[in-house]
Amino acid sequence: MDKPKVVLGVSGGIAAYKTCELLRRLTESGHDVRVVPTEASLNFVGEATWAALSGNPASTRVWESVHEVPHVRIGQGADLVVVAPATADMLAKAAHGLADDLLTNTLLTARCPVVFAPAMHTEMWEHPATQENVATLRRRGAVVIEPAVGRLTGKDTGKGRLPDPEEIFEVCRHVLRGRGRADGPDLAGRHVVISAGGTREPLDPVRFLGNRSSGKQGYALARTAVARGARVTLVAANAALADPAGVDVVRVGTALQLREAVLEAAADADAVVMAAAVADFRPASYAEGKIKKQDGQEPAPVALVRNPDVLAELSSARSVPGQVVVGFAAETDDVLANGRAKLLRKGCDLLVVNEVGEAKTFGSEENEAVILGSDGSELAVAHGPKEFLADAIWDQVTPRLAPPAVLRRA
Ligand code: CTP
């Protein structure tokens, strides 16, 4: 089989040095990469580096090898174009269809998916001109990854950092996997909310009641949703995982904090997926100081109270008409029967039922599940990485989404 052809566009930002790592990941994982830098970007990383790392020529101008018509052929032959870093200027040119160098020509001739990984100072990112350009590109089907928050060039800190190259690579891999999708990214223009991880209910300053959820399934859902074009809010409960690229991560600890964060984010969401393991109970009281053992005395029993059921609440009082609500169920016995009963009880549209046990699901890279629909549908998802299940869930969510116009926008 031919290697997938990736065009890696590099525009003139200091983050171009990080793109070397993205290029290395792409070539090592079997992609044929052609780097197309802009003239300005060569101030940061030179042509020789790109040519040596990719094993292909790396030209900036349309006037080289003219007989091969590179300004048309490179874009036409690509399976994916990824621009990293994408400067404010590059986003503006792409949004307006300018074509004054090899990269902008390539963007106009490409018929494959296009991913932009912007990097710039916060002021430039937040400027209405940039935001409108980003909206235009997304509307046309491009995947524009939200920049990361953190240290920028010089003394500044804020939103605008190029996401980790590993994260951009993951988005590229997902977009390439779904390149057969007819109309481009099927979650473009949608806002999805995902809860992940497991809540911790504190007993005292050093102890809590918790569970073994790692958060990996929720994070896989977030990554795949970004690759399918969505704006993603990830409410993460105690997950020791790196923030996925392009995702707004809200960190929470307890079930009550998770409820507040999910309900707030759900106010303008097209879909909410509750992948978090939310504690059903919390200690009735919290000891301000550490609970000490007393010599010769049995410990006092721990009284528990019920936590609100966030999934049931989301399902019964949908903040947006037509919002799709997805729940998860971890079952040890009578998996399907219990799953169907839970689907009815919770009132959600889809329920992803996992069989769990000591050696299954928790913390593992793979998953096996059945997706039940409130319409009686039942889809078994074969054993595979958590990302396969994530894509299978989005495949079930997208046809159930209301037309964008029906949704009330915040
Ligand atoms: N969930 C929730 N709020 C809770 C408990 C669970 O939103 N307080 C959500 C989970 O995120 C998951 C789904 O409900 O999507 C299923 O959770 P589970 O604990 O399996 O369901 P329960 O109703 O608690 O059923 P049981 O404990 O009897 O298995």
XYZ file of C-alpha atoms and ligand atoms in Angstrom:
439
model
C 0.000 0.000 0.000
C 1.243 3.526 -0.790
C 2.282 5.603 2.177
C -0.240 8.361 2.989
C 1.004 11.632 1.522
C 1.163 14.471 4.009
C 2.007 18.051 3.167
C 3.462 19.790 6.199
C 3.123 23.561 5.818
C 5.280 25.691 8.095
C 4.612 29.399 8.480
C 6.802 32.014 10.123
C 6.568 31.573 13.868
C 9.184 30.667 16.443
C 7.241 27.456 17.164
C 8.522 26.168 13.793
C 11.313 24.426 15.705
C 8.722 22.190 17.393
C 7.428 21.169 13.966
C 10.660 19.191 13.446
C 9.364 16.782 16.086
C 5.967 16.547 14.353
C 7.752 15.786 11.089
C 9.800 13.065 12.773
C 6.636 11.447 14.223
C 4.931 11.564 10.826
C 7.844 10.014 8.894
C 8.553 7.381 11.558
C 4.933 6.245 11.473
C 5.028 5.605 7.732
C 3.872 8.848 6.112
C 5.450 10.350 3.026
C 5.899 13.969 4.094
C 6.592 16.926 1.874
C 7.442 20.049 3.857
C 6.334 23.346 2.343
C 7.734 26.199 4.434
C 6.969 29.851 3.864
C 9.862 32.186 3.105
C 9.461 33.857 6.535
C 9.595 30.537 8.386
C 13.101 29.877 7.033
C 14.287 32.522 9.513
C 13.481 29.987 12.230
C 14.226 26.603 10.620
C 16.177 26.287 7.370
C 15.373 24.375 4.200
C 18.182 21.885 4.806
C 16.604 20.695 8.065
C 13.244 20.062 6.420
C 14.793 18.296 3.425
C 17.018 16.093 5.595
C 14.271 15.134 8.051
C 11.617 14.476 5.395
C 13.793 12.945 2.688
C 11.995 15.204 0.193
C 12.811 18.600 -1.279
C 11.472 21.525 0.740
C 10.851 24.555 -1.410
C 8.996 27.741 -0.640
C 8.514 29.220 -4.082
C 6.358 28.308 -7.045
C 9.267 29.100 -9.372
C 11.330 25.992 -8.640
C 10.905 22.771 -10.680
C 8.258 24.628 -12.686
C 7.988 21.793 -15.215
C 6.466 19.654 -12.451
C 3.799 22.328 -11.813
C 4.375 22.047 -8.036
C 1.890 24.775 -7.095
C -0.905 22.470 -8.245
C 0.494 18.941 -7.985
C 1.561 19.021 -4.332
C -1.921 19.940 -3.121
C -3.724 17.657 -5.584
C -1.721 14.597 -4.542
C -1.975 15.088 -0.761
C -4.007 12.918 1.608
C -3.634 15.524 4.334
C -2.296 19.057 4.613
C -1.266 20.187 8.078
C 0.010 23.705 8.743
C 2.021 23.988 11.964
C 2.610 26.581 13.152
C -0.127 28.542 11.398
C 0.474 32.258 11.978
C -2.271 34.908 12.025
C -1.066 35.927 8.566
C -1.303 32.368 7.240
C -4.850 31.927 8.619
C -5.847 35.236 6.984
C -4.374 34.216 3.636
C -6.027 30.792 3.778
C -9.395 32.262 4.753
C -9.272 34.758 1.886
C -7.853 32.416 -0.722
C -4.626 34.313 -1.380
C -1.981 32.391 -3.262
C 1.362 34.168 -3.274
C 3.711 31.307 -2.431
C 3.897 27.526 -2.684
C 2.080 26.835 0.585
C -0.889 29.108 -0.096
C -1.163 27.678 -3.635
C -1.103 24.192 -2.124
C -3.926 25.097 0.257
C -6.060 26.244 -2.673
C -5.479 23.091 -4.724
C -5.795 20.534 -1.903
C -8.996 18.496 -1.945
C -8.018 16.493 1.140
C -8.607 17.362 4.822
C -6.649 20.354 6.115
C -5.503 20.846 9.706
C -4.228 24.165 11.046
C -2.305 24.335 14.328
C -2.178 28.073 15.078
C 0.523 29.647 17.240
C 0.749 33.358 18.001
C 0.474 35.848 20.812
C -2.810 35.909 22.708
C -3.752 39.375 21.398
C -3.367 38.234 17.790
C -5.336 35.023 18.425
C -8.170 36.890 20.145
C -8.353 39.685 17.559
C -11.749 39.618 15.823
C -10.003 39.442 12.429
C -8.224 36.205 13.382
C -11.316 34.767 15.042
C -13.402 35.483 11.943
C -10.758 33.875 9.740
C -10.738 30.804 11.978
C -14.545 30.633 11.855
C -14.437 30.875 8.047
C -11.889 28.074 7.775
C -13.866 25.856 10.146
C -17.091 26.538 8.282
C -15.371 25.339 5.122
C -14.399 22.103 6.833
C -10.827 22.714 7.978
C -9.820 21.460 11.411
C -8.368 24.412 13.334
C -6.853 23.203 16.605
C -7.274 25.600 19.531
C -3.834 26.828 20.659
C -2.545 25.741 24.034
C -2.264 28.048 27.036
C 1.168 28.685 28.523
C 4.469 30.437 28.073
C 4.771 32.406 24.831
C 7.819 34.021 23.258
C 9.395 36.625 25.524
C 7.857 37.245 28.933
C 4.248 36.683 27.922
C 1.961 33.874 29.024
C -1.498 33.060 27.689
C -3.407 31.285 24.945
C -1.440 30.981 21.728
C 1.162 28.258 22.221
C 1.549 25.596 19.581
C 0.101 22.399 21.071
C 2.506 19.595 21.834
C 3.743 18.021 18.528
C 2.613 14.614 19.798
C -0.911 15.982 20.191
C -0.923 17.528 16.707
C 0.293 14.182 15.395
C -2.650 12.421 17.084
C -5.106 14.844 15.456
C -3.467 14.232 12.049
C -3.661 10.479 12.521
C -7.376 10.683 13.324
C -8.152 13.010 10.470
C -6.293 10.710 8.076
C -8.191 7.704 9.399
C -11.501 9.406 8.683
C -10.522 10.834 5.340
C -13.186 8.766 3.605
C -15.917 10.797 5.324
C -17.816 12.390 2.514
C -18.421 15.958 3.649
C -15.329 16.676 5.698
C -15.250 16.761 9.506
C -18.728 15.739 10.674
C -18.536 17.586 13.996
C -17.448 20.888 12.441
C -19.243 23.821 14.061
C -20.442 21.670 16.966
C -19.667 22.091 20.646
C -19.337 18.843 22.569
C -18.835 18.363 26.293
C -17.157 15.272 27.687
C -16.648 14.296 31.303
C -13.720 12.014 32.092
C -11.886 10.407 34.986
C -13.248 9.561 38.401
C -14.489 11.862 41.137
C -12.954 11.860 44.613
C -15.123 12.521 47.611
C -13.018 13.777 50.520
C -13.318 12.406 54.056
C -10.635 14.640 55.514
C -7.695 16.645 54.086
C -5.750 13.472 53.231
C -8.371 10.794 52.445
C -11.068 10.368 49.862
C -13.516 7.839 48.435
C -12.528 7.301 44.823
C -12.647 4.856 41.964
C -10.274 3.341 39.447
C -11.267 5.284 36.336
C -8.142 6.528 34.513
C -9.898 9.008 32.231
C -8.396 7.465 29.082
C -11.758 6.812 27.403
C -12.949 10.388 27.967
C -9.641 11.771 26.693
C -9.898 9.553 23.596
C -13.388 10.984 23.016
C -11.982 14.514 23.286
C -9.133 13.826 20.848
C -11.358 12.189 18.266
C -13.940 14.982 18.533
C -11.236 17.589 17.821
C -10.108 15.582 14.802
C -13.734 15.529 13.617
C -13.869 19.312 13.824
C -15.686 19.924 17.125
C -15.073 22.549 19.767
C -14.486 20.406 22.828
C -14.854 21.041 26.549
C -13.385 18.254 28.660
C -14.404 18.185 32.315
C -11.625 16.088 33.805
C -11.928 14.578 37.268
C -8.554 13.619 38.729
C -7.112 12.285 35.490
C -3.307 12.175 35.412
C -3.163 12.683 31.649
C -1.765 15.473 29.466
C -4.301 17.952 28.057
C -5.273 16.883 24.527
C -4.505 19.479 21.851
C -7.219 21.956 21.073
C -9.427 21.029 24.029
C -10.702 23.335 26.774
C -9.943 21.331 29.906
C -11.823 22.120 33.121
C -10.304 20.275 36.078
C -12.594 19.154 38.892
C -12.299 16.956 41.962
C -15.688 16.001 43.393
C -19.044 14.973 41.921
C -20.560 18.325 42.919
C -17.757 20.242 41.150
C -18.161 18.002 38.108
C -21.906 18.649 38.038
C -21.405 22.420 38.113
C -18.741 22.371 35.367
C -20.699 20.006 33.098
C -23.994 21.896 33.434
C -22.275 25.207 32.702
C -20.505 23.852 29.606
C -23.649 22.010 28.453
C -25.579 25.297 28.207
C -24.634 25.663 24.523
C -23.489 22.118 23.715
C -24.747 20.006 20.831
C -23.812 16.816 22.672
C -22.720 15.786 26.160
C -20.919 12.507 26.809
C -20.675 11.439 30.430
C -17.667 9.138 30.406
C -16.640 10.037 33.971
C -17.112 7.616 36.827
C -19.101 9.848 39.141
C -19.347 8.751 42.764
C -22.939 7.961 43.673
C -22.264 8.777 47.330
C -20.093 11.168 49.295
C -19.236 11.254 53.002
C -22.009 13.034 54.895
C -19.456 15.165 56.670
C -15.949 16.390 56.021
C -13.420 16.490 58.846
C -11.401 19.711 58.709
C -8.492 17.955 60.441
C -7.096 14.498 59.726
C -9.193 11.746 61.311
C -6.957 10.081 63.947
C -7.203 6.502 65.160
C -7.980 6.174 68.866
C -6.182 3.500 70.870
C -8.464 0.604 71.793
C -11.465 1.996 69.869
C -13.121 0.710 66.718
C -13.343 3.350 63.946
C -16.637 5.209 63.612
C -18.713 4.141 60.571
C -18.617 6.535 57.625
C -22.073 7.951 56.877
C -22.732 8.596 53.183
C -25.203 10.786 51.316
C -26.337 10.554 47.678
C -24.703 12.696 45.019
C -26.911 14.197 42.306
C -27.139 12.070 39.171
C -25.679 14.417 36.546
C -26.562 12.213 33.583
C -30.209 11.917 34.625
C -30.363 15.666 35.213
C -28.860 16.450 31.803
C -31.267 14.040 30.123
C -34.427 15.305 31.782
C -33.716 19.032 31.531
C -31.921 19.479 28.220
C -30.409 22.942 28.195
C -30.463 22.988 24.387
C -33.363 21.499 22.404
C -32.103 18.503 20.447
C -28.966 18.106 22.545
C -27.689 14.510 22.395
C -26.864 13.012 25.799
C -24.669 9.922 26.099
C -24.051 7.892 29.245
C -21.682 5.121 30.173
C -22.373 2.059 32.238
C -19.840 -0.233 33.799
C -21.445 -3.590 34.510
C -20.094 -6.850 35.873
C -23.186 -9.111 35.368
C -26.193 -9.286 33.029
C -24.459 -6.587 31.059
C -27.092 -5.948 28.368
C -30.165 -6.283 30.569
C -28.688 -3.962 33.165
C -27.604 -1.596 30.401
C -31.113 -1.372 28.938
C -32.637 -0.755 32.348
C -30.078 1.960 33.044
C -30.721 3.617 29.654
C -34.417 3.893 30.530
C -33.757 5.050 34.078
C -31.319 7.747 33.062
C -33.302 8.922 30.013
C -30.229 9.439 27.808
C -30.124 8.928 24.018
C -27.227 6.484 23.961
C -25.634 4.316 26.610
C -22.200 2.799 26.183
C -22.105 -0.404 28.164
C -18.732 -1.779 29.236
C -18.193 -5.093 30.913
C -15.808 -4.507 33.793
C -13.832 -6.744 36.088
C -10.459 -6.768 37.747
C -8.527 -7.218 34.501
C -10.869 -5.328 32.187
C -11.219 -1.725 31.026
C -9.870 0.297 33.969
C -6.550 1.870 32.992
C -6.154 -0.355 29.952
C -5.559 0.963 26.438
C -8.345 -1.133 24.960
C -12.062 -1.394 25.373
C -14.958 -3.605 24.351
C -18.460 -2.253 24.515
C -22.032 -2.224 23.267
C -23.671 1.080 22.347
C -27.387 0.989 23.128
C -29.794 3.524 21.616
C -33.058 4.705 23.211
C -34.594 3.757 19.828
C -33.767 0.108 20.563
C -30.615 0.044 18.456
C -27.681 -2.050 19.619
C -24.174 -1.811 18.238
C -21.371 -4.060 19.447
C -17.955 -2.434 19.171
C -15.153 -4.924 18.796
C -12.139 -5.090 21.035
C -9.721 -2.346 20.104
C -8.064 0.855 21.254
C -10.211 3.320 23.206
C -10.047 5.623 20.182
C -11.972 3.059 18.069
C -14.759 3.087 20.608
C -14.603 6.890 20.726
C -15.042 7.108 16.950
C -17.850 4.526 17.087
C -19.625 6.697 19.686
C -19.296 9.839 17.535
C -20.550 7.792 14.554
C -23.724 7.169 16.592
C -23.966 10.742 17.900
C -23.614 12.642 14.606
C -26.777 11.329 12.866
C -28.767 12.156 16.023
C -27.599 15.795 16.190
C -30.200 18.456 15.550
C -29.614 20.652 12.486
C -27.334 23.510 13.601
C -30.048 26.140 13.092
C -32.319 24.458 15.655
C -29.757 24.851 18.402
C -29.832 27.939 20.519
C -26.432 29.563 20.558
C -24.975 31.249 23.625
N -23.418 9.340 36.516
C -23.720 10.642 36.807
N -23.905 11.067 38.074
C -23.790 10.184 39.099
C -23.484 8.834 38.827
C -23.293 8.442 37.525
O -23.836 11.457 35.872
N -23.965 10.617 40.330
C -23.259 8.911 35.114
C -21.903 8.380 34.726
O -21.068 9.404 34.234
C -22.248 7.375 33.654
C -23.615 6.885 34.038
O -24.142 7.855 34.914
O -22.378 7.997 32.394
C -23.666 5.507 34.671
O -23.154 5.490 35.919
P -23.324 4.209 36.897
O -22.589 4.541 38.126
O -22.955 2.973 36.178
O -24.880 4.163 37.092
P -25.748 4.069 38.360
O -27.030 4.697 38.042
O -24.976 4.613 39.506
O -26.026 2.534 38.519
P -25.445 1.410 39.490
O -24.481 2.075 40.418
O -26.640 0.904 40.115
O -24.778 0.452 38.561
